[in-house]
Amino acid sequence: MGARLLDQAIEEIGDKVLEIREKHSPDSVYWLGSAKFSNEQAYLYRKFAGLWGTNNVDHQARICHSTTVAGVANTWGYGAMTNSYNDMHLCKTMFFIGSNAAEAHPVAMQHVLRARRTAAS
């Protein structure tokens, strides 16, 4: 039953997206990539958007992380993340100042919640 529902959902979504493209043009869809993509995934994502027929492709990191990258690069000498999710699991304290991590970083927030559950047990 679950596979049938999944197939139905994919079919319905695919039909609707194709209808939007046909009615409003391929440029009516904006493709926003993920910071979780590997280089290969980002490449394929861009190629898929081109196959779709548009150049409306961007990357989430350019929009929300550009200032962070500049700050980290000026501080540490390179614009890359300074820790891993495992560090979140092992730390004793986290400060969130001016941030809504649950909304802005839902994947990372799952690791924060995991750390909290681990600390509480």
mmCIF file with all atom_site columns, C-alpha atoms in Angstrom:
data_model
loop_
_atom_site.group_PDB
_atom_site.id
_atom_site.type_symbol
_atom_site.label_atom_id
_atom_site.label_alt_id
_atom_site.label_comp_id
_atom_site.label_asym_id
_atom_site.label_entity_id
_atom_site.label_seq_id
_atom_site.pdbx_PDB_ins_code
_atom_site.Cartn_x
_atom_site.Cartn_y
_atom_site.Cartn_z
_atom_site.occupancy
_atom_site.B_iso_or_equiv
_atom_site.pdbx_formal_charge
_atom_site.auth_seq_id
_atom_site.auth_comp_id
_atom_site.auth_asym_id
_atom_site.auth_atom_id
_atom_site.pdbx_PDB_model_num
ATOM 1   C CA . MET A 1 1   ? 0.000  0.000  0.000   1.00 0.00 ? 1   MET A CA 1
ATOM 2   C CA . GLY A 1 2   ? 2.778  2.479  0.912   1.00 0.00 ? 2   GLY A CA 1
ATOM 3   C CA . ALA A 1 3   ? 4.594  2.037  -2.402  1.00 0.00 ? 3   ALA A CA 1
ATOM 4   C CA . ARG A 1 4   ? 1.360  2.594  -4.293  1.00 0.00 ? 4   ARG A CA 1
ATOM 5   C CA . LEU A 1 5   ? 0.725  5.853  -2.409  1.00 0.00 ? 5   LEU A CA 1
ATOM 6   C CA . LEU A 1 6   ? 4.280  6.979  -3.083  1.00 0.00 ? 6   LEU A CA 1
ATOM 7   C CA . ASP A 1 7   ? 3.876  6.221  -6.780  1.00 0.00 ? 7   ASP A CA 1
ATOM 8   C CA . GLN A 1 8   ? 0.605  8.147  -6.809  1.00 0.00 ? 8   GLN A CA 1
ATOM 9   C CA . ALA A 1 9   ? 2.187  11.144 -5.064  1.00 0.00 ? 9   ALA A CA 1
ATOM 10  C CA . ILE A 1 10  ? 5.113  11.204 -7.512  1.00 0.00 ? 10  ILE A CA 1
ATOM 11  C CA . GLU A 1 11  ? 2.699  10.967 -10.445 1.00 0.00 ? 11  GLU A CA 1
ATOM 12  C CA . GLU A 1 12  ? 0.494  13.802 -9.148  1.00 0.00 ? 12  GLU A CA 1
ATOM 13  C CA . ILE A 1 13  ? 3.430  16.091 -8.354  1.00 0.00 ? 13  ILE A CA 1
ATOM 14  C CA . GLY A 1 14  ? 5.072  15.341 -11.694 1.00 0.00 ? 14  GLY A CA 1
ATOM 15  C CA . ASP A 1 15  ? 1.873  16.059 -13.587 1.00 0.00 ? 15  ASP A CA 1
ATOM 16  C CA . LYS A 1 16  ? 1.352  19.352 -11.750 1.00 0.00 ? 16  LYS A CA 1
ATOM 17  C CA . VAL A 1 17  ? 4.933  20.540 -12.293 1.00 0.00 ? 17  VAL A CA 1
ATOM 18  C CA . LEU A 1 18  ? 4.736  19.671 -15.998 1.00 0.00 ? 18  LEU A CA 1
ATOM 19  C CA . GLU A 1 19  ? 1.435  21.555 -16.215 1.00 0.00 ? 19  GLU A CA 1
ATOM 20  C CA . ILE A 1 20  ? 3.061  24.629 -14.634 1.00 0.00 ? 20  ILE A CA 1
ATOM 21  C CA . ARG A 1 21  ? 5.955  24.440 -17.099 1.00 0.00 ? 21  ARG A CA 1
ATOM 22  C CA . GLU A 1 22  ? 3.626  24.055 -20.065 1.00 0.00 ? 22  GLU A CA 1
ATOM 23  C CA . LYS A 1 23  ? 1.264  26.832 -18.969 1.00 0.00 ? 23  LYS A CA 1
ATOM 24  C CA . HIS A 1 24  ? 3.822  29.371 -17.691 1.00 0.00 ? 24  HIS A CA 1
ATOM 25  C CA . SER A 1 25  ? 7.155  28.363 -19.316 1.00 0.00 ? 25  SER A CA 1
ATOM 26  C CA . PRO A 1 26  ? 10.218 26.589 -17.900 1.00 0.00 ? 26  PRO A CA 1
ATOM 27  C CA . ASP A 1 27  ? 11.405 29.903 -16.395 1.00 0.00 ? 27  ASP A CA 1
ATOM 28  C CA . SER A 1 28  ? 8.370  29.967 -14.096 1.00 0.00 ? 28  SER A CA 1
ATOM 29  C CA . VAL A 1 29  ? 10.115 27.508 -11.771 1.00 0.00 ? 29  VAL A CA 1
ATOM 30  C CA . TYR A 1 30  ? 13.032 28.557 -9.555  1.00 0.00 ? 30  TYR A CA 1
ATOM 31  C CA . TRP A 1 31  ? 15.525 25.854 -8.654  1.00 0.00 ? 31  TRP A CA 1
ATOM 32  C CA . LEU A 1 32  ? 17.205 26.337 -5.278  1.00 0.00 ? 32  LEU A CA 1
ATOM 33  C CA . GLY A 1 33  ? 19.965 23.865 -4.421  1.00 0.00 ? 33  GLY A CA 1
ATOM 34  C CA . SER A 1 34  ? 20.976 22.652 -0.989  1.00 0.00 ? 34  SER A CA 1
ATOM 35  C CA . ALA A 1 35  ? 24.113 23.183 1.051   1.00 0.00 ? 35  ALA A CA 1
ATOM 36  C CA . LYS A 1 36  ? 23.960 19.449 1.717   1.00 0.00 ? 36  LYS A CA 1
ATOM 37  C CA . PHE A 1 37  ? 24.674 18.656 -1.946  1.00 0.00 ? 37  PHE A CA 1
ATOM 38  C CA . SER A 1 38  ? 28.016 17.163 -2.823  1.00 0.00 ? 38  SER A CA 1
ATOM 39  C CA . ASN A 1 39  ? 29.797 18.670 -5.831  1.00 0.00 ? 39  ASN A CA 1
ATOM 40  C CA . GLU A 1 40  ? 28.429 15.865 -7.976  1.00 0.00 ? 40  GLU A CA 1
ATOM 41  C CA . GLN A 1 41  ? 24.876 16.384 -6.727  1.00 0.00 ? 41  GLN A CA 1
ATOM 42  C CA . ALA A 1 42  ? 25.092 20.139 -7.347  1.00 0.00 ? 42  ALA A CA 1
ATOM 43  C CA . TYR A 1 43  ? 26.367 19.467 -10.872 1.00 0.00 ? 43  TYR A CA 1
ATOM 44  C CA . LEU A 1 44  ? 23.532 17.045 -11.606 1.00 0.00 ? 44  LEU A CA 1
ATOM 45  C CA . TYR A 1 45  ? 20.979 19.419 -10.063 1.00 0.00 ? 45  TYR A CA 1
ATOM 46  C CA . ARG A 1 46  ? 22.137 22.204 -12.386 1.00 0.00 ? 46  ARG A CA 1
ATOM 47  C CA . LYS A 1 47  ? 22.069 19.828 -15.358 1.00 0.00 ? 47  LYS A CA 1
ATOM 48  C CA . PHE A 1 48  ? 18.533 18.758 -14.457 1.00 0.00 ? 48  PHE A CA 1
ATOM 49  C CA . ALA A 1 49  ? 17.374 22.390 -14.346 1.00 0.00 ? 49  ALA A CA 1
ATOM 50  C CA . GLY A 1 50  ? 18.957 22.897 -17.776 1.00 0.00 ? 50  GLY A CA 1
ATOM 51  C CA . LEU A 1 51  ? 17.124 19.820 -19.047 1.00 0.00 ? 51  LEU A CA 1
ATOM 52  C CA . TRP A 1 52  ? 13.957 21.347 -17.602 1.00 0.00 ? 52  TRP A CA 1
ATOM 53  C CA . GLY A 1 53  ? 14.733 24.358 -19.794 1.00 0.00 ? 53  GLY A CA 1
ATOM 54  C CA . THR A 1 54  ? 15.755 27.120 -17.411 1.00 0.00 ? 54  THR A CA 1
ATOM 55  C CA . ASN A 1 55  ? 18.785 28.930 -16.011 1.00 0.00 ? 55  ASN A CA 1
ATOM 56  C CA . ASN A 1 56  ? 16.829 29.915 -12.881 1.00 0.00 ? 56  ASN A CA 1
ATOM 57  C CA . VAL A 1 57  ? 19.167 28.025 -10.555 1.00 0.00 ? 57  VAL A CA 1
ATOM 58  C CA . ASP A 1 58  ? 20.794 29.236 -7.386  1.00 0.00 ? 58  ASP A CA 1
ATOM 59  C CA . HIS A 1 59  ? 22.284 27.789 -4.251  1.00 0.00 ? 59  HIS A CA 1
ATOM 60  C CA . GLN A 1 60  ? 21.054 28.313 -0.733  1.00 0.00 ? 60  GLN A CA 1
ATOM 61  C CA . ALA A 1 61  ? 24.578 28.966 0.543   1.00 0.00 ? 61  ALA A CA 1
ATOM 62  C CA . ARG A 1 62  ? 25.021 31.996 -1.698  1.00 0.00 ? 62  ARG A CA 1
ATOM 63  C CA . ILE A 1 63  ? 21.876 33.516 -0.271  1.00 0.00 ? 63  ILE A CA 1
ATOM 64  C CA . CYS A 1 64  ? 22.159 32.829 3.438   1.00 0.00 ? 64  CYS A CA 1
ATOM 65  C CA . HIS A 1 65  ? 25.786 31.899 4.063   1.00 0.00 ? 65  HIS A CA 1
ATOM 66  C CA . SER A 1 66  ? 27.717 34.504 2.089   1.00 0.00 ? 66  SER A CA 1
ATOM 67  C CA . THR A 1 67  ? 28.198 36.775 5.097   1.00 0.00 ? 67  THR A CA 1
ATOM 68  C CA . THR A 1 68  ? 29.102 33.829 7.315   1.00 0.00 ? 68  THR A CA 1
ATOM 69  C CA . VAL A 1 69  ? 31.683 32.595 4.812   1.00 0.00 ? 69  VAL A CA 1
ATOM 70  C CA . ALA A 1 70  ? 33.284 36.048 4.710   1.00 0.00 ? 70  ALA A CA 1
ATOM 71  C CA . GLY A 1 71  ? 33.385 36.272 8.511   1.00 0.00 ? 71  GLY A CA 1
ATOM 72  C CA . VAL A 1 72  ? 34.797 32.776 8.972   1.00 0.00 ? 72  VAL A CA 1
ATOM 73  C CA . ALA A 1 73  ? 37.374 33.362 6.223   1.00 0.00 ? 73  ALA A CA 1
ATOM 74  C CA . ASN A 1 74  ? 38.530 36.591 7.892   1.00 0.00 ? 74  ASN A CA 1
ATOM 75  C CA . THR A 1 75  ? 38.719 34.873 11.290  1.00 0.00 ? 75  THR A CA 1
ATOM 76  C CA . TRP A 1 76  ? 40.086 31.410 10.463  1.00 0.00 ? 76  TRP A CA 1
ATOM 77  C CA . GLY A 1 77  ? 41.624 31.950 7.040   1.00 0.00 ? 77  GLY A CA 1
ATOM 78  C CA . TYR A 1 78  ? 39.124 29.832 5.107   1.00 0.00 ? 78  TYR A CA 1
ATOM 79  C CA . GLY A 1 79  ? 35.384 30.061 4.544   1.00 0.00 ? 79  GLY A CA 1
ATOM 80  C CA . ALA A 1 80  ? 34.352 26.577 5.632   1.00 0.00 ? 80  ALA A CA 1
ATOM 81  C CA . MET A 1 81  ? 32.423 25.127 8.521   1.00 0.00 ? 81  MET A CA 1
ATOM 82  C CA . THR A 1 82  ? 34.533 24.904 11.663  1.00 0.00 ? 82  THR A CA 1
ATOM 83  C CA . ASN A 1 83  ? 32.791 21.942 13.281  1.00 0.00 ? 83  ASN A CA 1
ATOM 84  C CA . SER A 1 84  ? 30.690 18.890 12.533  1.00 0.00 ? 84  SER A CA 1
ATOM 85  C CA . TYR A 1 85  ? 27.291 17.640 13.639  1.00 0.00 ? 85  TYR A CA 1
ATOM 86  C CA . ASN A 1 86  ? 29.128 15.226 15.947  1.00 0.00 ? 86  ASN A CA 1
ATOM 87  C CA . ASP A 1 87  ? 30.475 18.246 17.830  1.00 0.00 ? 87  ASP A CA 1
ATOM 88  C CA . MET A 1 88  ? 26.874 19.237 18.522  1.00 0.00 ? 88  MET A CA 1
ATOM 89  C CA . HIS A 1 89  ? 26.161 15.793 19.939  1.00 0.00 ? 89  HIS A CA 1
ATOM 90  C CA . LEU A 1 90  ? 29.100 16.013 22.341  1.00 0.00 ? 90  LEU A CA 1
ATOM 91  C CA . CYS A 1 91  ? 28.928 19.617 23.534  1.00 0.00 ? 91  CYS A CA 1
ATOM 92  C CA . LYS A 1 92  ? 27.550 20.710 26.907  1.00 0.00 ? 92  LYS A CA 1
ATOM 93  C CA . THR A 1 93  ? 26.255 24.173 25.967  1.00 0.00 ? 93  THR A CA 1
ATOM 94  C CA . MET A 1 94  ? 24.948 25.927 22.854  1.00 0.00 ? 94  MET A CA 1
ATOM 95  C CA . PHE A 1 95  ? 24.104 29.594 22.448  1.00 0.00 ? 95  PHE A CA 1
ATOM 96  C CA . PHE A 1 96  ? 21.673 30.766 19.788  1.00 0.00 ? 96  PHE A CA 1
ATOM 97  C CA . ILE A 1 97  ? 21.643 34.536 19.552  1.00 0.00 ? 97  ILE A CA 1
ATOM 98  C CA . GLY A 1 98  ? 19.322 36.157 17.029  1.00 0.00 ? 98  GLY A CA 1
ATOM 99  C CA . SER A 1 99  ? 18.585 32.802 15.432  1.00 0.00 ? 99  SER A CA 1
ATOM 100 C CA . ASN A 1 100 ? 15.592 30.619 14.781  1.00 0.00 ? 100 ASN A CA 1
ATOM 101 C CA . ALA A 1 101 ? 17.503 27.420 14.100  1.00 0.00 ? 101 ALA A CA 1
ATOM 102 C CA . ALA A 1 102 ? 14.349 25.308 13.808  1.00 0.00 ? 102 ALA A CA 1
ATOM 103 C CA . GLU A 1 103 ? 13.145 27.400 10.872  1.00 0.00 ? 103 GLU A CA 1
ATOM 104 C CA . ALA A 1 104 ? 16.432 28.458 9.267   1.00 0.00 ? 104 ALA A CA 1
ATOM 105 C CA . HIS A 1 105 ? 18.404 25.211 9.744   1.00 0.00 ? 105 HIS A CA 1
ATOM 106 C CA . PRO A 1 106 ? 15.960 22.333 10.278  1.00 0.00 ? 106 PRO A CA 1
ATOM 107 C CA . VAL A 1 107 ? 18.525 19.598 9.561   1.00 0.00 ? 107 VAL A CA 1
ATOM 108 C CA . ALA A 1 108 ? 21.045 21.020 12.022  1.00 0.00 ? 108 ALA A CA 1
ATOM 109 C CA . MET A 1 109 ? 18.236 21.538 14.541  1.00 0.00 ? 109 MET A CA 1
ATOM 110 C CA . GLN A 1 110 ? 17.574 17.800 14.537  1.00 0.00 ? 110 GLN A CA 1
ATOM 111 C CA . HIS A 1 111 ? 21.158 17.314 15.726  1.00 0.00 ? 111 HIS A CA 1
ATOM 112 C CA . VAL A 1 112 ? 20.655 19.958 18.431  1.00 0.00 ? 112 VAL A CA 1
ATOM 113 C CA . LEU A 1 113 ? 17.550 18.134 19.655  1.00 0.00 ? 113 LEU A CA 1
ATOM 114 C CA . ARG A 1 114 ? 19.424 14.828 19.583  1.00 0.00 ? 114 ARG A CA 1
ATOM 115 C CA . ALA A 1 115 ? 22.160 16.370 21.730  1.00 0.00 ? 115 ALA A CA 1
ATOM 116 C CA . ARG A 1 116 ? 19.557 17.663 24.165  1.00 0.00 ? 116 ARG A CA 1
ATOM 117 C CA . ARG A 1 117 ? 17.924 14.236 24.452  1.00 0.00 ? 117 ARG A CA 1
ATOM 118 C CA . THR A 1 118 ? 21.336 12.608 24.995  1.00 0.00 ? 118 THR A CA 1
ATOM 119 C CA . ALA A 1 119 ? 22.297 15.153 27.668  1.00 0.00 ? 119 ALA A CA 1
ATOM 120 C CA . ALA A 1 120 ? 18.981 14.680 29.478  1.00 0.00 ? 120 ALA A CA 1
ATOM 121 C CA . SER A 1 121 ? 19.340 10.905 29.738  1.00 0.00 ? 121 SER A CA 1
#
